mmCIF file of C-alpha atoms in Angstrom:
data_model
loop_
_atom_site.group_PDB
_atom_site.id
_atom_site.type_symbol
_atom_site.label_atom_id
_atom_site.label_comp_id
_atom_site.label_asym_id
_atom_site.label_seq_id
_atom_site.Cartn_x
_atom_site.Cartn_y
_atom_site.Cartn_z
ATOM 1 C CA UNK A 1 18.852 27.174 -5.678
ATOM 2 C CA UNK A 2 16.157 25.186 -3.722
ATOM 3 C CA UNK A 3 15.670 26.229 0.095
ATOM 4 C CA UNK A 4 16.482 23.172 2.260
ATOM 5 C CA UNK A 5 14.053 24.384 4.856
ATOM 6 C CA UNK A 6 10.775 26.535 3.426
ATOM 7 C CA UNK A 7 8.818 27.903 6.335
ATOM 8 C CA UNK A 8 4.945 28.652 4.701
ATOM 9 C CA UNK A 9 2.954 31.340 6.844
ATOM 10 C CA UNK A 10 3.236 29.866 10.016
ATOM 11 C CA UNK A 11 1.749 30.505 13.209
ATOM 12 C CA UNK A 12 1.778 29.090 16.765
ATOM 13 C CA UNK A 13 -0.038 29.635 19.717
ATOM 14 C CA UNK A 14 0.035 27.191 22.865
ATOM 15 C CA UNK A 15 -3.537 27.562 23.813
ATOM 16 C CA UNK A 16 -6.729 28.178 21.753
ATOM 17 C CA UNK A 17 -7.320 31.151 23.984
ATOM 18 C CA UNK A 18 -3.555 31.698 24.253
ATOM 19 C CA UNK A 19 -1.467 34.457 22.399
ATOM 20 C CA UNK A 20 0.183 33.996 19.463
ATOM 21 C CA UNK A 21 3.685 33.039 19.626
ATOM 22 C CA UNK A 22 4.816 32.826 15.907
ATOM 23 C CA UNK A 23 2.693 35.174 13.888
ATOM 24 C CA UNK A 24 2.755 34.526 9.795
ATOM 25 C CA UNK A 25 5.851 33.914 9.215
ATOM 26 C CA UNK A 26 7.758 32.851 5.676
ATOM 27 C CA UNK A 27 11.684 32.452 5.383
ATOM 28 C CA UNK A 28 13.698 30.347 3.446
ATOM 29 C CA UNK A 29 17.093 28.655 4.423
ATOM 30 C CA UNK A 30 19.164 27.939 1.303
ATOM 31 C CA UNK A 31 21.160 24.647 1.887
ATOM 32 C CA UNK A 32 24.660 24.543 2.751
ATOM 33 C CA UNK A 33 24.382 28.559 4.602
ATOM 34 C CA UNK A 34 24.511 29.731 8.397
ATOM 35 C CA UNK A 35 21.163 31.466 8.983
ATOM 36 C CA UNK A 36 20.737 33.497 12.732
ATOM 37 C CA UNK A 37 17.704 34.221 13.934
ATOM 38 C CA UNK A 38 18.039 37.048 16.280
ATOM 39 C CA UNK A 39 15.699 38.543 18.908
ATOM 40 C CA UNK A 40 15.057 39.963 22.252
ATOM 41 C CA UNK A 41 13.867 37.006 24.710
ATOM 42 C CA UNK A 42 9.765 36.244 24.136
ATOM 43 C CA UNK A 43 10.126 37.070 20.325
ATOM 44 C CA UNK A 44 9.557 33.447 19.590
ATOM 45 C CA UNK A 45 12.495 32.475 18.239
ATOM 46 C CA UNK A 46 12.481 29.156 20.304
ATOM 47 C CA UNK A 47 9.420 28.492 19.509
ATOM 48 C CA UNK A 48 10.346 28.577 16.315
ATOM 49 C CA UNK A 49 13.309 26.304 16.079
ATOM 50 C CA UNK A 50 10.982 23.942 18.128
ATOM 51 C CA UNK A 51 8.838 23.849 14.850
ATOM 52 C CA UNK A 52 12.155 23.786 12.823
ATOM 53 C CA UNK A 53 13.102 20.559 14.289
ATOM 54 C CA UNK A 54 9.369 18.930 14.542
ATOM 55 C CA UNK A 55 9.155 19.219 18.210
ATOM 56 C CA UNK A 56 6.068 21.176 17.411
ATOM 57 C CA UNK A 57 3.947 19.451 16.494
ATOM 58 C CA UNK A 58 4.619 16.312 17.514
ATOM 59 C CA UNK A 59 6.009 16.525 20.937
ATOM 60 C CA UNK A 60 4.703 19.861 22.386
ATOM 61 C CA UNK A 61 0.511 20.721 22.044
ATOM 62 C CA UNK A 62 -0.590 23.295 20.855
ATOM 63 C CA UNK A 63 -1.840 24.938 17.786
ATOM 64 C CA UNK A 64 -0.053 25.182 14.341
ATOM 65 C CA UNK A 65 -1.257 26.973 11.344
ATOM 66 C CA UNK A 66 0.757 27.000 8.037
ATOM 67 C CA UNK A 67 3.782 24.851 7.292
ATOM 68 C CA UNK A 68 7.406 23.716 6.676
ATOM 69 C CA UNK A 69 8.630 22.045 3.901
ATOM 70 C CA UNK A 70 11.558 20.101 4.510
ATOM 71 C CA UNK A 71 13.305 19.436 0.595
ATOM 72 C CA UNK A 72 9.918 20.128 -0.659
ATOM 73 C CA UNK A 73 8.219 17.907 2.081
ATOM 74 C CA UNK A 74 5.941 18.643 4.406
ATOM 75 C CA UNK A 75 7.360 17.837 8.153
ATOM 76 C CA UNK A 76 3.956 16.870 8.985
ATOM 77 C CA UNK A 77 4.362 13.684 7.056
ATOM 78 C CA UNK A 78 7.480 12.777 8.787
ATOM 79 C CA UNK A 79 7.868 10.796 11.500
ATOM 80 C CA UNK A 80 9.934 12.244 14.758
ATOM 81 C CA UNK A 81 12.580 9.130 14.177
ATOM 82 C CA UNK A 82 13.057 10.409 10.196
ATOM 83 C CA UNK A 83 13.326 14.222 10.926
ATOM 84 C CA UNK A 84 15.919 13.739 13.476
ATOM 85 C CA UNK A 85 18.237 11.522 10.289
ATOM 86 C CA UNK A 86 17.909 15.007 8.885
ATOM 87 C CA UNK A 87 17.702 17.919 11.806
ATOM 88 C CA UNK A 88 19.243 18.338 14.773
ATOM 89 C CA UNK A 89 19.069 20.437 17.610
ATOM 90 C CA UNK A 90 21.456 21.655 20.374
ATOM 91 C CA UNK A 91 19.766 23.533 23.482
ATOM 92 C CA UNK A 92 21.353 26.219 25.403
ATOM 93 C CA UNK A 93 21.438 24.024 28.386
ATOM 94 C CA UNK A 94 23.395 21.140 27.115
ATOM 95 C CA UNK A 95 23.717 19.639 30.465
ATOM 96 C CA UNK A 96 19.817 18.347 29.744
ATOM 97 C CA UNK A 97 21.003 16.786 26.791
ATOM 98 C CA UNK A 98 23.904 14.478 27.843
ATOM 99 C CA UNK A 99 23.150 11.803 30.623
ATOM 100 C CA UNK A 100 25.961 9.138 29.428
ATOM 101 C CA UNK A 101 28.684 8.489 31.247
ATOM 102 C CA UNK A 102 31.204 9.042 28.089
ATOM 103 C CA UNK A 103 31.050 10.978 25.307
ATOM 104 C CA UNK A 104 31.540 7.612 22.699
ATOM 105 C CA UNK A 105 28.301 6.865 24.337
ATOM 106 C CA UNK A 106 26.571 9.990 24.208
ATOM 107 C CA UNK A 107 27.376 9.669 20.304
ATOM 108 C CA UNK A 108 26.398 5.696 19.821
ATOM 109 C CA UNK A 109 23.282 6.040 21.377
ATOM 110 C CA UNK A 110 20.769 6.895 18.532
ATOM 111 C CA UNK A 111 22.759 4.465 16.099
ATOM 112 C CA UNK A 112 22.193 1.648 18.883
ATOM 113 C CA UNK A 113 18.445 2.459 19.145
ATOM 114 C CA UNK A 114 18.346 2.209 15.192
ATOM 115 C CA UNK A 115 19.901 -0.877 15.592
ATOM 116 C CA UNK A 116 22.679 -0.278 13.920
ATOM 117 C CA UNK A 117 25.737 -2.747 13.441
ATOM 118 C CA UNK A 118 28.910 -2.611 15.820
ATOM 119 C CA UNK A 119 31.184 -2.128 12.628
ATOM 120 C CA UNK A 120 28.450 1.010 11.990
ATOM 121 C CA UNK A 121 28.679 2.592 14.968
ATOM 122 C CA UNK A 122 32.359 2.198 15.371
ATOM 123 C CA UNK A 123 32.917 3.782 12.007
ATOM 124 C CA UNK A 124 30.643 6.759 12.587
ATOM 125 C CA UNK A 125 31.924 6.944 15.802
ATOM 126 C CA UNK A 126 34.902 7.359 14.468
ATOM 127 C CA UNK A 127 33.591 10.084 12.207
ATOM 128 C CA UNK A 128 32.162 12.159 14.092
ATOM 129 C CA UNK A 129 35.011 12.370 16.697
ATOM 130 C CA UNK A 130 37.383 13.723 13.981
ATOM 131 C CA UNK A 131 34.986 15.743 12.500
ATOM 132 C CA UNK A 132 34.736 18.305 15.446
ATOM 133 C CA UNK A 133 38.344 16.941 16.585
ATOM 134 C CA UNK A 134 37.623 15.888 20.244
ATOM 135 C CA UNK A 135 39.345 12.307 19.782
ATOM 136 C CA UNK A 136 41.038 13.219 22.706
ATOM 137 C CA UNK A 137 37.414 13.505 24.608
ATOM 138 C CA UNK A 138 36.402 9.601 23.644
ATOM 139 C CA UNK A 139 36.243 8.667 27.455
ATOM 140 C CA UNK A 140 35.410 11.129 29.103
ATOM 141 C CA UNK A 141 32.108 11.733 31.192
ATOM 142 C CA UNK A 142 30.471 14.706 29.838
ATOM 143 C CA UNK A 143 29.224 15.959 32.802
ATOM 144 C CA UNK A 144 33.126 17.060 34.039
ATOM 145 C CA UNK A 145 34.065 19.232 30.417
ATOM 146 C CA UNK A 146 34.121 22.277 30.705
ATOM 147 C CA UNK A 147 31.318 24.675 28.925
ATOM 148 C CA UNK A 148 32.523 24.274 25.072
ATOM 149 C CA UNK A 149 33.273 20.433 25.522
ATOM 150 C CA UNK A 150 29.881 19.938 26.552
ATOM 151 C CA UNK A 151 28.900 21.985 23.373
ATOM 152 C CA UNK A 152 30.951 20.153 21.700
ATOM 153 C CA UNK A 153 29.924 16.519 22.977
ATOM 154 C CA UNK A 154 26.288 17.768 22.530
ATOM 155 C CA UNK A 155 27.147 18.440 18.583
ATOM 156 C CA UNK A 156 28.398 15.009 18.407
ATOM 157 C CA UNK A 157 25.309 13.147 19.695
ATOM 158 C CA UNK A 158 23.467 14.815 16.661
ATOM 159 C CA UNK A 159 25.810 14.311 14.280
ATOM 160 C CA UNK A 160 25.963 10.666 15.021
ATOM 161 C CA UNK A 161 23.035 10.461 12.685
ATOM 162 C CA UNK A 162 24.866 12.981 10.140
ATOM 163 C CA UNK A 163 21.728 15.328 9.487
ATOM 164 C CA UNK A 164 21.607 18.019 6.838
ATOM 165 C CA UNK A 165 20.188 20.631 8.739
ATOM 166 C CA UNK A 166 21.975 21.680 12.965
ATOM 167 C CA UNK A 167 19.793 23.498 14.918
ATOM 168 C CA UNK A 168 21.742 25.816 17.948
ATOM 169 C CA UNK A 169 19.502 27.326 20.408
ATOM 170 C CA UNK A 170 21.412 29.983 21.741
ATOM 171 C CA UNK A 171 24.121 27.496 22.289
ATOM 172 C CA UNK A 172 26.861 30.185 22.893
ATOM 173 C CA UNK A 173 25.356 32.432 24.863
ATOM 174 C CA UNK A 174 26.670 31.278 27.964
ATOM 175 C CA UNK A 175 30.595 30.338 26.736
ATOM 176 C CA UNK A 176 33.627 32.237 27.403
ATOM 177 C CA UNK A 177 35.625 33.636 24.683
ATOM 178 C CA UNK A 178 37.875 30.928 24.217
ATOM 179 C CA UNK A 179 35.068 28.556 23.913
ATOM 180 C CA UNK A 180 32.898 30.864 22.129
ATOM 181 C CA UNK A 181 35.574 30.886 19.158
ATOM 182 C CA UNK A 182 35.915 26.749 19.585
ATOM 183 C CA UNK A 183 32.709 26.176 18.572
ATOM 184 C CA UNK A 184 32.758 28.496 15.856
ATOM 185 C CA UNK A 185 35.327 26.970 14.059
ATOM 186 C CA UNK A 186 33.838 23.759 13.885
ATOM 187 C CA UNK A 187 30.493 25.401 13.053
ATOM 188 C CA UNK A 188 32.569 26.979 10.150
ATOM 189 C CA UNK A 189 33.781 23.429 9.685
ATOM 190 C CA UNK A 190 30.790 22.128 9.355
ATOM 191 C CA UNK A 191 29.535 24.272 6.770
ATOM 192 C CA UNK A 192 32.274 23.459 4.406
ATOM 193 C CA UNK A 193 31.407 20.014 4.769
ATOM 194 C CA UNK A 194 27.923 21.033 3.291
ATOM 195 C CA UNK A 195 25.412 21.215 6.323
ATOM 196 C CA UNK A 196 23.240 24.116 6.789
ATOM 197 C CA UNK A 197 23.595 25.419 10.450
ATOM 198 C CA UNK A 198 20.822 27.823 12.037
ATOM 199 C CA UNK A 199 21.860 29.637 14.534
ATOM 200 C CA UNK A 200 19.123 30.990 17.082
ATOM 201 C CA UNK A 201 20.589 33.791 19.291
ATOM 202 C CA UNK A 202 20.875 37.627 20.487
ATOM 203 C CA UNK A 203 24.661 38.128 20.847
ATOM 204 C CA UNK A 204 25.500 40.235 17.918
ATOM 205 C CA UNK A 205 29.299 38.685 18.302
ATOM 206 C CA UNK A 206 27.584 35.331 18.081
ATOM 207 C CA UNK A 207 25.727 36.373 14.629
ATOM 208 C CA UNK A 208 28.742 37.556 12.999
ATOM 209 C CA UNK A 209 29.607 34.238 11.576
ATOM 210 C CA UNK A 210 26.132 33.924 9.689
ATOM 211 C CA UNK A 211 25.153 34.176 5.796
ATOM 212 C CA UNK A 212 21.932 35.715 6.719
ATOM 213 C CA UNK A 213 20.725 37.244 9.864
ATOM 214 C CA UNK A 214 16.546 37.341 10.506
ATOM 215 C CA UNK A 215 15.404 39.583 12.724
ATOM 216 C CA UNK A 216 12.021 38.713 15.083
ATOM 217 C CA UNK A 217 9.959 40.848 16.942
ATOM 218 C CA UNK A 218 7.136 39.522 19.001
ATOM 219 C CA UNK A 219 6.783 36.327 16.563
ATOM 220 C CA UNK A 220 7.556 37.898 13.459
ATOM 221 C CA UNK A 221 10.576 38.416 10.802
ATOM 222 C CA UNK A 222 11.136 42.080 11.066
ATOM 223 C CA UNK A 223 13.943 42.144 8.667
ATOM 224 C CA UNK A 224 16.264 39.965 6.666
ATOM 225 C CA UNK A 225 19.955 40.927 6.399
ATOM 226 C CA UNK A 226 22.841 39.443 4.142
ATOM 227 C CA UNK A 227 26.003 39.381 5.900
ATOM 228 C CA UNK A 228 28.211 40.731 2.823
ATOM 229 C CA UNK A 229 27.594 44.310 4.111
ATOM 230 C CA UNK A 230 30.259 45.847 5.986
ATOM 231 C CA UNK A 231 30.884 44.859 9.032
ATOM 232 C CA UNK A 232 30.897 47.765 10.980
ATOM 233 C CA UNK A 233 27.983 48.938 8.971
ATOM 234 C CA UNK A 234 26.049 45.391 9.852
ATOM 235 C CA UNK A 235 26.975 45.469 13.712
ATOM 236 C CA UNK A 236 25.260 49.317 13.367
ATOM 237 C CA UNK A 237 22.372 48.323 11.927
ATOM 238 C CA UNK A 238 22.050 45.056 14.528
ATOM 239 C CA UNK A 239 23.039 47.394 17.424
ATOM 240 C CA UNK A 240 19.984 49.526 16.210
ATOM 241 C CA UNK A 241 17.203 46.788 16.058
ATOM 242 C CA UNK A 242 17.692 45.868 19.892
ATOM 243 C CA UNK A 243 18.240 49.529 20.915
ATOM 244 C CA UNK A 244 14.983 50.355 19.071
ATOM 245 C CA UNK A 245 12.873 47.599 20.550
ATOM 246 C CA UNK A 246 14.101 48.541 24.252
ATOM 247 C CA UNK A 247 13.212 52.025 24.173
#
């Protein structure tokens, strides 16, 4: 099967005389999986789903060495506009990411700024609200849901252009248990309806749900771990990489 995403020896650093943040690194992300890439914080994991999503290089400086391929093309010959019709990217702090005052809005705005048609937009609307089942959130201002509706609102602004690849920066990290498992499910969901979900965090609870699990350490992939293994045996061997790096 052909990767979706094929990341070719790349390296970051912000600064010429700066370290360097991402350090060689190749991976692969088969289409239609959930891929986690776990870490402690400063491993560059960020960083990397910056360069995932084309943020680097064409929003934030700095310099890039290597390259992602993207169904076999590079990202550096796609514009910003184009990527995001095929990746996109929630942050951990969704609350810089919604600034609508209702959630239909939140979703119609990068189909109004492609100048879509009202029929369009009402139709993927539409979509999107039953995809991740928050009809019932239509009207409602973003900024008063509570910590998974907000995840949840944020998913449907990027889905509103119904990209392949969802990028989740440690979306869950800060979500109770209740939400936690919300937003799961319609990750889950989402991956039966064919799009490939990375999922950038440290929680090993959080990295349960994925296909494959890459480990970083200080900008590399340390190790690359299929999730059919046991899973006692796979939270032991997770529990182990953090352990190792803190002592």
């Amino acid at each position: 099967m052909n990767p979706i995403l094929e990341v070719q020896s790349l390296s970051f650093r912000y600064a010429k005389a700066g370290p360097m943040i991402l350090d060689s690194i190749n991976m692969k992300i088969e289409k239609g999986s959930i891929t986690a890439i776990a870490g402690l914080s400063g491993c560059g994991k960020t960083t990397l789903a910056f360069c995932l999503c084309g943020a680097i290089p064409k929003s934030l400086p700095g310099i890039m060495e290597g390259d992602i391929l993207l169904e076999g093309r590079s990202i550096r010959e796609l514009s910003l506009p184009a990527l995001s019709k095929k990746i996109g990217i929630v942050f951990q702090d969704v609350d810089n990411q919604l600034f609508l005052p209702t959630v239909e809005a939140e979703i119609a705005f990068a189909a109004e700024n492609l100048c879509l048609s009202y029929e369009e937009i009402e139709e993927m609307i539409e979509r999107v609200l039953k995809t991740l089942g928050i009809e019932h959130l239509r009207s409602q201002n973003p900024s008063l849901l509570s910590g998974g509706e907000k995840h949840l609102a944020a998913m449907a602004s990027i889905l509103s252009l119904d990209p392949e690849v969802i990028i989740l920066d440690e979306a869950l990290s800060q979500l109770d248990s209740d939400n936690r498992g919300l937003i799961i499910d319609r990750i889950k969901l989402l991956q039966r309806e064919g799009k490939t979900i990375i999922v950038i965090d440290h929680d090993l609870e959080n990295l349960m749900m994925a296909d494959t699990i890459l480990l970083m350490k200080d900008g590399r992939i340390e190790q690359r771990i299929k999730a059919g293994e046991n899973r006692e045996l796979l939270y032991s061997k997770l529990t182990d990489f953090f352990l190792y790096q803190n002592k």
